[in-house]
Coordinates of C-alpha atoms in Angstrom, one line a residue:
Chain A
M1 CA 104.3 88.1 90.5
A2 CA 105.9 91.0 92.3
N3 CA 104.4 92.3 95.6
E4 CA 102.7 89.0 96.4
V5 CA 102.5 88.0 100.1
I6 CA 100.2 85.0 100.3
F7 CA 100.6 83.7 96.8
K8 CA 104.3 84.6 96.6
N9 CA 105.4 81.0 96.6
R10 CA 102.6 79.6 94.5
D11 CA 105.3 78.6 91.9
L12 CA 106.1 75.7 94.2
D13 CA 104.2 72.6 93.2
R14 CA 103.4 71.4 96.7
L15 CA 103.6 74.5 98.9
W16 CA 101.2 72.8 101.3
D17 CA 104.0 70.4 102.3
I18 CA 106.0 71.7 105.2
E19 CA 109.4 71.1 103.5
Q20 CA 108.5 73.3 100.6
Y21 CA 107.0 75.9 102.8
R22 CA 110.2 75.9 104.9
S23 CA 112.4 76.1 101.8
R24 CA 111.3 79.7 101.3
G25 CA 111.7 80.8 104.9
G26 CA 108.5 79.3 106.4
Y27 CA 108.4 79.0 110.2
E28 CA 111.6 81.2 110.4
I29 CA 109.9 84.1 112.0
L30 CA 107.9 82.0 114.4
T31 CA 111.1 80.3 115.4
R32 CA 112.9 83.6 115.9
I33 CA 110.0 85.1 117.9
L34 CA 109.8 82.1 120.2
T35 CA 113.5 81.6 120.8
E36 CA 114.3 85.3 121.2
K37 CA 111.0 85.8 123.2
T38 CA 110.2 88.9 121.2
P39 CA 108.1 91.2 123.4
P40 CA 104.5 90.9 122.1
A41 CA 104.1 94.7 122.2
E42 CA 106.9 94.9 119.6
I43 CA 105.0 92.5 117.3
I44 CA 101.8 94.5 117.8
D45 CA 103.7 97.7 116.8
G46 CA 104.9 95.9 113.7
M47 CA 101.4 94.9 112.8
K48 CA 100.2 98.5 113.3
T49 CA 103.0 99.8 111.1
S50 CA 102.1 97.3 108.4
G51 CA 98.7 98.9 108.0
L52 CA 97.1 95.4 107.7
R53 CA 93.3 95.7 108.1
G54 CA 91.0 92.7 108.6
R55 CA 90.5 90.9 105.3
G56 CA 87.2 89.4 106.2
G57 CA 85.3 92.5 105.1
A58 CA 85.2 94.9 108.0
G59 CA 88.7 96.2 107.6
F60 CA 89.5 96.7 111.3
P61 CA 93.2 97.3 111.9
T62 CA 94.8 94.0 113.0
G63 CA 97.5 95.4 115.3
L64 CA 94.9 97.4 117.1
K65 CA 92.6 94.4 117.6
W66 CA 95.5 92.4 119.1
S67 CA 96.3 95.2 121.4
F68 CA 92.9 95.0 123.1
I69 CA 93.8 91.8 124.8
N70 CA 95.0 92.1 128.4
R71 CA 97.8 89.6 128.2
S72 CA 98.4 89.6 131.9
A73 CA 94.8 88.9 132.9
P74 CA 94.6 85.5 134.6
G75 CA 92.9 82.6 132.9
D76 CA 92.5 81.3 129.3
K77 CA 92.5 83.4 126.2
Y78 CA 91.7 82.2 122.7
L79 CA 92.7 82.9 119.1
V80 CA 90.1 82.1 116.5
C81 CA 90.5 82.1 112.8
N82 CA 87.5 82.7 110.6
S83 CA 87.5 80.5 107.6
D84 CA 83.7 80.4 107.3
E85 CA 84.0 82.0 103.9
G86 CA 80.4 82.5 102.7
E87 CA 79.9 86.0 101.4
P88 CA 78.6 85.3 97.9
G89 CA 81.4 86.0 95.4
T90 CA 84.2 85.3 97.9
F91 CA 86.5 82.3 97.3
K92 CA 90.0 83.4 98.4
D93 CA 90.3 81.7 101.8
R94 CA 89.5 78.4 100.2
D95 CA 92.7 78.9 98.1
I96 CA 94.8 79.8 101.1
L97 CA 93.7 76.6 102.9
R98 CA 94.3 74.6 99.8
Y99 CA 97.6 76.1 98.6
N100 CA 99.3 77.8 101.5
P101 CA 97.9 76.3 104.7
H102 CA 101.2 76.6 106.6
A103 CA 101.2 80.4 106.3
L104 CA 97.9 80.3 108.2
V105 CA 99.2 77.8 110.8
E106 CA 102.3 80.0 111.3
G107 CA 100.2 83.2 111.5
M108 CA 97.8 81.6 114.0
L109 CA 100.7 80.5 116.2
I110 CA 102.3 84.0 116.2
A111 CA 99.0 85.6 117.0
S112 CA 98.4 83.1 119.8
Y113 CA 101.8 83.9 121.2
V114 CA 101.1 87.7 121.0
I115 CA 97.8 87.4 123.0
D116 CA 99.0 84.5 125.2
A117 CA 96.4 82.1 123.9
H118 CA 97.2 78.4 124.5
R119 CA 94.3 77.2 122.4
A120 CA 93.5 78.3 118.9
Y121 CA 90.7 77.2 116.6
N122 CA 90.2 77.6 112.9
Y123 CA 86.5 77.7 112.1
I124 CA 86.2 76.2 108.5
R125 CA 82.9 76.1 106.8
G126 CA 81.6 72.5 106.8
E127 CA 81.3 72.4 103.0
F128 CA 85.1 73.0 102.7
W129 CA 86.1 69.3 103.3
E130 CA 89.0 69.2 100.9
P131 CA 90.5 72.5 102.1
Y132 CA 89.9 71.3 105.7
E133 CA 91.9 68.1 105.0
R134 CA 94.8 70.2 103.5
F135 CA 94.8 72.4 106.6
Q136 CA 94.5 69.6 109.1
N137 CA 97.4 67.9 107.3
A138 CA 99.4 71.1 107.7
I139 CA 98.7 71.2 111.5
D140 CA 99.8 67.6 111.8
Q141 CA 103.0 68.3 109.9
A142 CA 103.6 71.4 112.1
R143 CA 103.0 69.3 115.2
A144 CA 105.5 66.7 114.0
A145 CA 108.1 69.4 113.5
G146 CA 107.6 70.7 117.0
F147 CA 105.7 73.9 116.1
V148 CA 102.4 72.9 117.7
G149 CA 101.7 71.5 121.2
N150 CA 103.5 71.8 124.5
N151 CA 106.7 73.8 125.0
I152 CA 107.1 74.7 121.3
L153 CA 110.7 74.7 120.3
G154 CA 111.7 74.6 123.9
S155 CA 110.4 78.1 124.4
G156 CA 107.9 77.2 127.2
F157 CA 105.1 78.4 125.0
D158 CA 102.2 75.9 124.6
C159 CA 99.6 76.1 121.9
E160 CA 97.1 73.6 120.7
L161 CA 95.6 74.2 117.2
N162 CA 92.4 72.6 116.1
V163 CA 89.7 72.9 113.4
H164 CA 86.1 73.4 114.1
L165 CA 83.9 72.6 111.1
G166 CA 80.8 74.6 110.5
G167 CA 77.4 73.2 109.5
G168 CA 76.1 75.5 106.8
A169 CA 75.1 79.0 108.1
Y170 CA 76.2 82.2 106.5
V171 CA 75.6 84.1 109.7
C172 CA 78.5 82.2 111.4
G173 CA 80.9 84.4 109.5
E174 CA 79.8 87.1 111.9
E175 CA 82.4 86.8 114.7
T176 CA 80.2 86.4 117.7
A177 CA 77.8 84.0 115.9
L178 CA 81.0 82.0 115.1
L179 CA 81.9 81.9 118.8
E180 CA 78.4 80.6 119.6
S181 CA 78.9 78.0 117.0
I182 CA 82.2 76.8 118.4
E183 CA 80.5 76.5 121.7
G184 CA 78.1 74.0 120.0
K185 CA 75.1 76.3 119.8
K186 CA 72.9 77.9 117.2
G187 CA 75.0 80.6 115.4
Q188 CA 73.1 83.6 116.7
P189 CA 75.2 86.8 117.1
R190 CA 75.8 88.3 120.5
Y191 CA 75.3 91.8 121.6
K192 CA 78.4 94.0 121.5
P193 CA 79.7 95.3 123.9
P194 CA 81.1 93.3 125.5
F195 CA 83.5 92.8 122.6
P196 CA 85.2 89.4 122.1
A197 CA 88.5 90.9 123.3
H198 CA 86.9 91.0 126.8
V199 CA 84.2 88.3 126.6
G200 CA 84.7 85.9 123.8
L201 CA 84.9 82.2 123.4
Y202 CA 83.7 80.4 126.6
G203 CA 83.4 83.9 128.1
R204 CA 87.2 84.5 127.8
P205 CA 89.2 87.2 126.0
T206 CA 89.4 86.2 122.3
V207 CA 90.8 87.5 119.1
I208 CA 89.0 86.6 115.9
N209 CA 90.8 87.2 112.6
N210 CA 90.1 86.3 109.0
T211 CA 92.1 83.6 107.2
E212 CA 93.8 86.0 104.8
T213 CA 94.6 88.4 107.7
L214 CA 96.4 85.7 109.7
A215 CA 98.1 84.1 106.7
S216 CA 99.7 87.5 105.9
V217 CA 101.3 87.8 109.3
P218 CA 104.4 85.6 108.8
T219 CA 105.6 87.4 105.7
I220 CA 104.8 90.8 107.2
L221 CA 106.9 90.1 110.2
R222 CA 109.7 88.4 108.3
E223 CA 110.1 90.8 105.5
G224 CA 109.3 94.0 107.4
A225 CA 106.1 95.9 108.2
E226 CA 107.1 98.9 106.2
Q227 CA 107.7 96.8 103.1
F228 CA 104.2 95.4 103.4
R229 CA 102.6 98.7 104.0
D230 CA 104.4 100.3 101.1
I231 CA 103.0 97.7 98.7
G232 CA 99.6 99.3 99.2
V233 CA 98.3 102.9 99.5
E234 CA 97.4 105.2 102.3
N235 CA 94.8 103.6 104.7
S236 CA 95.0 100.3 102.8
G237 CA 98.4 98.7 103.5
G238 CA 99.7 95.7 101.7
S239 CA 98.4 93.4 99.0
K240 CA 95.0 91.8 98.9
L241 CA 93.4 88.7 97.4
F242 CA 90.7 89.6 95.0
S243 CA 88.1 86.9 94.0
I244 CA 86.7 87.8 90.6
S245 CA 83.8 85.9 89.1
G246 CA 80.8 86.4 86.9
H247 CA 81.0 87.1 83.2
V248 CA 84.8 87.5 83.0
K249 CA 86.8 85.2 80.8
N250 CA 89.2 83.9 83.5
P251 CA 87.6 84.1 86.9
G252 CA 89.9 83.4 89.8
V253 CA 91.8 84.7 92.8
F254 CA 94.4 87.3 92.2
E255 CA 96.8 88.9 94.7
L256 CA 97.4 92.6 93.9
P257 CA 98.6 95.6 95.8
M258 CA 95.9 97.6 97.4
G259 CA 95.1 100.5 95.3
T260 CA 95.5 98.7 92.0
P261 CA 93.1 100.1 89.3
F262 CA 90.1 97.9 88.8
S263 CA 90.9 97.9 85.1
E264 CA 94.1 96.0 85.8
L265 CA 92.3 93.3 87.8
F266 CA 89.7 93.1 85.1
E267 CA 92.3 92.6 82.5
L268 CA 94.1 89.9 84.6
A269 CA 90.7 88.1 84.6
G270 CA 90.7 88.3 80.8
G271 CA 88.1 91.0 80.4
M272 CA 84.6 90.1 79.4
R273 CA 83.7 86.7 78.0
D274 CA 82.5 86.2 74.4
G275 CA 82.9 89.9 73.5
S276 CA 80.1 91.0 75.8
K277 CA 80.0 94.4 77.4
I278 CA 80.4 95.2 81.0
K279 CA 77.3 96.4 82.7
A280 CA 77.9 96.4 86.5
V281 CA 80.2 95.3 89.2
I282 CA 79.6 94.2 92.7
P283 CA 83.0 95.2 94.2
G284 CA 83.2 93.5 97.6
G285 CA 80.8 90.6 98.0
S286 CA 77.1 90.5 97.6
S287 CA 76.5 92.9 100.5
S288 CA 78.3 95.7 98.8
P289 CA 76.2 98.1 96.7
V290 CA 76.5 97.6 92.9
I291 CA 78.6 100.0 90.8
P292 CA 78.0 100.6 87.1
G293 CA 80.9 99.3 84.9
E294 CA 81.9 102.6 83.5
I295 CA 82.3 104.1 87.0
M296 CA 84.2 101.0 88.2
M297 CA 86.7 101.3 85.4
D298 CA 88.0 104.6 86.9
L299 CA 88.2 103.2 90.5
T300 CA 91.1 101.7 92.4
M301 CA 90.8 98.7 94.6
D302 CA 91.2 100.0 98.1
Y303 CA 89.0 100.8 101.1
D304 CA 88.8 104.6 100.5
A305 CA 88.3 104.6 96.7
I306 CA 85.4 102.1 96.8
A307 CA 83.9 103.8 99.9
K308 CA 83.9 107.1 98.1
A309 CA 82.0 105.6 95.2
G310 CA 79.3 104.6 97.7
S311 CA 80.2 100.9 98.1
M312 CA 82.6 98.7 100.1
L313 CA 85.8 96.8 99.4
G314 CA 84.5 94.2 101.8
S315 CA 86.1 90.8 101.3
G316 CA 87.5 91.8 97.9
A317 CA 84.9 89.7 96.1
V318 CA 84.3 91.2 92.7
I319 CA 81.3 90.0 90.6
V320 CA 81.3 91.3 87.1
M321 CA 78.0 91.3 85.1
D322 CA 77.5 91.9 81.4
E323 CA 74.7 93.7 79.6
S324 CA 72.5 90.7 79.4
T325 CA 72.1 90.7 83.2
C326 CA 68.7 91.6 84.6
M327 CA 69.3 93.6 87.8
V328 CA 65.9 92.7 89.2
K329 CA 66.7 89.0 88.9
V330 CA 70.0 89.6 90.6
L331 CA 68.4 91.4 93.5
D332 CA 65.7 88.8 93.7
R333 CA 68.3 86.0 94.2
M334 CA 70.2 88.1 96.7
G335 CA 67.1 88.9 98.6
Y336 CA 66.3 85.2 98.8
F337 CA 69.8 84.6 100.2
Y338 CA 69.5 87.0 103.1
Y339 CA 66.0 85.9 103.8
E340 CA 67.2 82.3 103.9
E341 CA 70.2 83.1 106.1
S342 CA 68.8 85.5 108.6
C343 CA 69.2 83.8 112.0
G344 CA 65.8 85.1 113.1
Q345 CA 66.9 86.8 116.2
C346 CA 66.2 90.4 115.4
T347 CA 62.7 91.4 114.2
P348 CA 63.8 94.0 111.6
C349 CA 66.1 91.5 109.9
R350 CA 63.9 88.4 110.3
E351 CA 60.8 90.1 109.0
G352 CA 62.5 92.7 106.8
T353 CA 64.5 90.2 104.7
G354 CA 61.2 88.4 104.0
W355 CA 59.6 91.6 102.9
L356 CA 62.5 92.6 100.7
Y357 CA 62.6 89.2 99.0
R358 CA 58.8 89.0 98.5
I359 CA 58.6 92.5 97.0
V360 CA 61.5 92.0 94.6
H361 CA 60.3 88.5 93.7
R362 CA 56.9 89.8 92.7
I363 CA 58.4 92.6 90.6
E364 CA 60.7 90.0 88.9
N365 CA 57.6 87.9 88.2
G366 CA 55.5 90.6 86.6
Q367 CA 53.4 91.3 89.7
G368 CA 55.0 94.4 90.9
R369 CA 52.8 97.2 92.2
P370 CA 53.3 100.9 91.6
E371 CA 54.2 101.6 95.2
D372 CA 56.8 98.8 95.4
I373 CA 59.9 100.9 94.8
D374 CA 59.0 103.3 97.6
L375 CA 58.1 100.3 99.8
L376 CA 61.5 98.6 99.1
M377 CA 63.3 101.8 100.1
D378 CA 61.2 102.1 103.2
V379 CA 61.8 98.5 104.3
Q380 CA 65.5 98.5 103.7
N381 CA 65.7 101.8 105.7
R382 CA 63.9 100.1 108.6
I383 CA 66.4 97.3 108.8
R384 CA 69.6 99.4 108.6
G385 CA 71.3 100.0 111.9
K386 CA 68.5 98.3 113.8
T387 CA 69.9 94.8 114.3
I388 CA 72.4 93.1 116.5
C389 CA 74.8 92.1 113.7
A390 CA 75.6 93.4 110.2
L391 CA 73.5 90.8 108.3
G392 CA 70.5 93.1 108.4
D393 CA 72.7 95.9 106.9
A394 CA 74.1 93.4 104.4
A395 CA 70.6 92.6 103.2
A396 CA 69.5 96.2 103.0
M397 CA 72.5 97.9 101.4
P398 CA 72.4 96.2 98.0
V399 CA 68.7 97.2 97.7
A400 CA 69.5 100.9 97.9
G401 CA 72.5 100.4 95.6
M402 CA 70.4 98.7 92.9
L403 CA 67.8 101.4 93.1
R404 CA 70.4 104.1 92.9
Y405 CA 71.6 103.0 89.5
Y406 CA 69.0 100.7 88.0
Q407 CA 65.7 102.0 89.2
D408 CA 64.5 102.2 85.6
E409 CA 64.8 98.4 85.3
F410 CA 62.6 97.9 88.3
Q411 CA 60.1 100.5 87.1
Y412 CA 60.0 98.8 83.7
H413 CA 59.3 95.4 85.3
I414 CA 56.5 97.0 87.3
D415 CA 55.0 99.0 84.3
H416 CA 55.3 96.4 81.6
K417 CA 55.2 93.1 83.6
K418 CA 58.3 92.0 81.8
C419 CA 62.1 92.5 81.7
K420 CA 63.8 95.5 80.1
V421 CA 67.0 93.6 79.5
G422 CA 65.4 90.6 77.7
A423 CA 67.6 87.8 78.9
G424 CA 67.1 86.6 82.4
A425 CA 63.5 87.8 82.4
Chain B
M30 CA 63.8 63.5 130.2
S31 CA 64.9 60.9 127.8
A32 CA 64.8 57.2 128.6
L33 CA 68.3 57.1 127.0
E34 CA 69.7 58.6 130.2
T35 CA 69.5 55.2 131.9
K36 CA 71.6 53.7 129.1
N37 CA 75.2 53.3 129.6
R38 CA 77.2 55.8 127.5
N39 CA 79.2 52.8 126.1
E40 CA 76.0 51.3 124.7
L41 CA 75.4 54.2 122.4
F42 CA 76.8 54.0 118.9
T43 CA 79.5 51.7 117.6
P44 CA 83.0 51.8 119.1
E45 CA 84.3 53.5 115.9
I46 CA 81.7 56.3 116.1
R47 CA 82.4 56.8 119.8
A48 CA 86.1 57.1 119.1
E49 CA 85.4 59.7 116.4
I50 CA 83.2 61.7 118.7
D51 CA 85.7 61.4 121.6
H52 CA 88.4 62.7 119.2
E53 CA 86.3 65.8 118.7
I54 CA 85.5 66.3 122.4
A55 CA 89.3 66.2 123.1
K56 CA 89.7 69.3 120.9
Y57 CA 87.9 71.5 123.5
P58 CA 88.6 72.4 127.1
E59 CA 87.2 70.1 129.7
A60 CA 83.6 70.9 130.6
E61 CA 83.1 72.3 127.1
S62 CA 82.1 69.1 125.4
Q63 CA 79.0 70.8 124.0
S64 CA 81.4 72.2 121.4
A65 CA 81.6 68.8 119.9
A66 CA 77.8 68.7 119.2
M67 CA 78.1 69.8 115.6
A68 CA 80.8 67.3 114.8
A69 CA 79.0 64.5 116.7
L70 CA 75.9 65.2 114.6
R71 CA 77.9 65.1 111.4
I72 CA 79.5 61.8 112.3
V73 CA 76.3 60.2 113.3
Q74 CA 74.5 61.6 110.2
D75 CA 77.2 60.2 108.0
A76 CA 76.9 56.8 109.6
N77 CA 73.1 56.9 109.3
G78 CA 72.8 57.2 105.5
G79 CA 73.1 61.0 105.4
W80 CA 70.3 62.0 107.7
L81 CA 69.2 62.3 111.3
T82 CA 66.3 60.8 113.2
Q83 CA 65.1 62.0 116.5
E84 CA 66.4 58.8 118.1
R85 CA 69.9 59.5 116.7
M86 CA 69.7 63.1 118.0
D87 CA 68.6 61.9 121.4
E88 CA 71.6 59.5 121.4
V89 CA 74.0 62.4 120.6
A90 CA 72.4 64.4 123.4
A91 CA 72.8 61.5 125.9
Y92 CA 76.4 60.9 124.8
L93 CA 77.3 64.5 125.3
D94 CA 75.2 64.7 128.5
L95 CA 73.1 67.6 127.1
P96 CA 69.4 68.1 127.1
P97 CA 67.9 66.9 123.8
I98 CA 66.7 70.4 123.0
A99 CA 70.3 71.6 122.8
I100 CA 70.9 69.1 120.1
Y101 CA 67.6 69.7 118.2
E102 CA 68.5 73.4 118.1
V103 CA 71.8 72.8 116.5
A104 CA 70.5 70.1 114.1
T105 CA 67.8 72.4 112.8
F106 CA 69.7 75.6 112.6
Y107 CA 72.5 74.5 110.3
S108 CA 71.6 73.6 106.7
M109 CA 74.0 70.6 106.4
Y110 CA 72.0 68.4 108.7
E111 CA 69.2 66.5 107.1
H112 CA 65.9 65.4 108.7
K113 CA 64.5 63.4 105.8
P114 CA 66.1 60.6 103.8
V115 CA 68.5 61.8 101.2
G116 CA 70.0 60.0 98.2
R117 CA 73.2 58.0 98.3
N118 CA 74.5 61.0 96.4
K119 CA 73.2 64.3 97.6
L120 CA 73.6 66.8 94.8
C121 CA 74.0 70.3 96.3
V122 CA 73.6 72.8 93.6
C123 CA 74.6 76.4 94.1
T124 CA 72.2 79.0 92.6
N125 CA 73.6 82.1 94.1
I126 CA 74.7 85.2 92.1
S127 CA 77.9 84.0 90.4
C128 CA 76.4 80.6 89.6
M129 CA 73.1 82.1 88.6
I130 CA 74.6 84.5 86.0
N131 CA 76.6 81.5 84.7
N132 CA 73.5 79.5 84.0
S133 CA 72.9 77.5 87.1
D134 CA 69.2 77.5 86.0
Q135 CA 70.3 75.3 83.1
I136 CA 72.1 73.0 85.4
V137 CA 69.1 72.6 87.7
E138 CA 66.8 72.1 84.7
H139 CA 69.1 69.4 83.3
L140 CA 69.1 67.6 86.7
N141 CA 65.3 67.9 87.0
N142 CA 64.8 66.4 83.6
R143 CA 67.4 63.7 83.8
L144 CA 66.6 62.5 87.3
G145 CA 62.9 63.3 87.4
I146 CA 63.2 65.0 90.8
K147 CA 63.0 68.6 92.1
F148 CA 64.9 70.2 95.0
G149 CA 64.1 68.4 98.2
E150 CA 63.3 65.1 96.4
V151 CA 65.0 61.7 96.2
T152 CA 65.0 59.4 93.1
E153 CA 63.0 56.2 93.5
D154 CA 66.1 54.1 93.5
G155 CA 67.6 56.2 96.3
R156 CA 70.7 57.0 94.2
F157 CA 70.3 60.8 94.0
S158 CA 68.7 63.6 95.9
L159 CA 68.7 67.2 94.9
K160 CA 69.3 70.2 97.1
E161 CA 69.5 74.0 96.4
V162 CA 72.4 75.5 98.4
E163 CA 73.7 79.0 99.0
C164 CA 77.1 80.2 97.9
L165 CA 79.7 77.5 98.5
G166 CA 82.7 79.7 98.0
A167 CA 83.8 78.4 94.7
C168 CA 82.5 81.2 92.5
G169 CA 85.5 81.1 90.2
G170 CA 84.3 77.7 89.0
A171 CA 80.6 78.7 88.6
P172 CA 78.3 77.0 88.0
M173 CA 79.2 74.4 90.6
M174 CA 77.8 71.8 92.9
Q175 CA 78.9 69.7 95.9
V176 CA 78.4 65.9 96.1
G177 CA 79.5 64.3 99.3
R178 CA 82.8 65.9 100.2
K179 CA 83.7 66.9 96.7
Y180 CA 83.2 70.1 94.7
Y181 CA 82.4 69.9 91.0
E182 CA 83.0 73.1 89.1
N183 CA 82.5 74.6 85.7
L184 CA 79.5 72.5 85.1
T185 CA 77.8 72.0 81.8
P186 CA 75.0 69.6 80.9
E187 CA 77.5 67.3 79.2
R188 CA 79.9 67.4 82.1
L189 CA 77.0 66.7 84.5
D190 CA 76.0 63.6 82.5
S191 CA 79.5 62.1 82.9
I192 CA 79.6 63.0 86.6
L193 CA 76.3 61.4 87.3
D194 CA 77.3 58.2 85.4
E195 CA 80.2 57.8 87.7
L196 CA 78.3 58.2 91.0
E197 CA 77.0 54.8 92.2

């Protein structure tokens, strides 16, 4: 498909083998950078021009993030890739690791060169064993070809690349929790500031980027930052992987230009299954507020458009729900997730996620009380902005989103002790 | 302090396990061997029938020269470590949103009926145990489950039956 960056060479049957990756220009840009000793500032400028923003969900400009590292500061610096893909609805990084792992290896090496890191880690969630093996194999192949290790390609640049496997904790997708986890501790987020660029892994300057972000880097630098930027729209440069799941006919991962109408993505996924009608869409992972289907149909998939509609593009994880879906049941399950995954460090999140879950759960089970909707709004409001990391916000935001559009369903459950939708009651 | 401290490091675990843990320790800077705690627990758990005992955790602590509490904290924080016996096949079923709206309830019910166990339980013959897990990042193949290192996607009751038949 045109405009693809990460999936561009998916037509090759074994793109994860280094020969096939190299047959389409793989490792060319790394080789050029290392042999020409391209000034890191020049690469950072290119990344800024490309408009690439962090693909993990927060959307922070990548070039800017790299520029925060004081390259000439003495001592170790680290590059960390976040492959702890766990935001419900998101399954794109798994495909990068499985199908195009060398793009990530090359991207991590380039980023390491830019920030002068001699050790890089990819934090892969522990459940991703098969993707991990693919990625580890790519590292081994890259090492055998002289791209990893000491004095890479005779350039004098050293870089070790290793995998750190997670152990099952959603919160480790938060960058500072992830650093704690690499250090062999509980994954509890750290206060910011200091930011990881100053005090990161083992207390040293660290850049943490998402898998998709780093895997985009080689193509951006090889084919031109402007070209990448122009694939997308203003404020949302380039292409993006969208994971689409739920009640669509052909769920999967699609790479599309930023700013593509949702209706196109929806069509690529085959539209609704079994002739059902679209009811609602969660546009950017379970933390992003729900949007009714008819509003979604008029939106484009980019940061600004989704934000204007009151939600977030997040990780680009789109969950489509048909008319048989009970929104109370959906929020009940989401509430349980955040309650289960809260690390317990901050009181508003530790206690508040339990409150949210218990209230929605009793509404779902026909034991809702008249005051419960106000109580839900009150509790979510007491979590937002009051915790160290964004997990609290992630638990709270979907509640407000659900009540914004589907309060009648919650009210019906409370008043009639049963489900308005029928199915899923 | 643990009595294990007096034990020689080389008396802990088998040579194979020590080699695996040492391989993990080597990934990290010197003096940062705590970073290998998660991997060490995973390796030891795998070699111990899929679950951890206090004795095993104490051995990991001794091997990494850490206070036992540092290891207990990690072993109880992350959901993939088990503290009770599990089946030879630990069926980890996702029930999060994308799986739920694709009938993961039906999958769970089928497993409950066929195996006669609920979440957190083990079949009498020790062949299967059942665990509810959060999103495993394979929503395009919902409903799905993980068994060992493998993902099984697009589950139906019929497909489940043939998968279970093949698991020893």
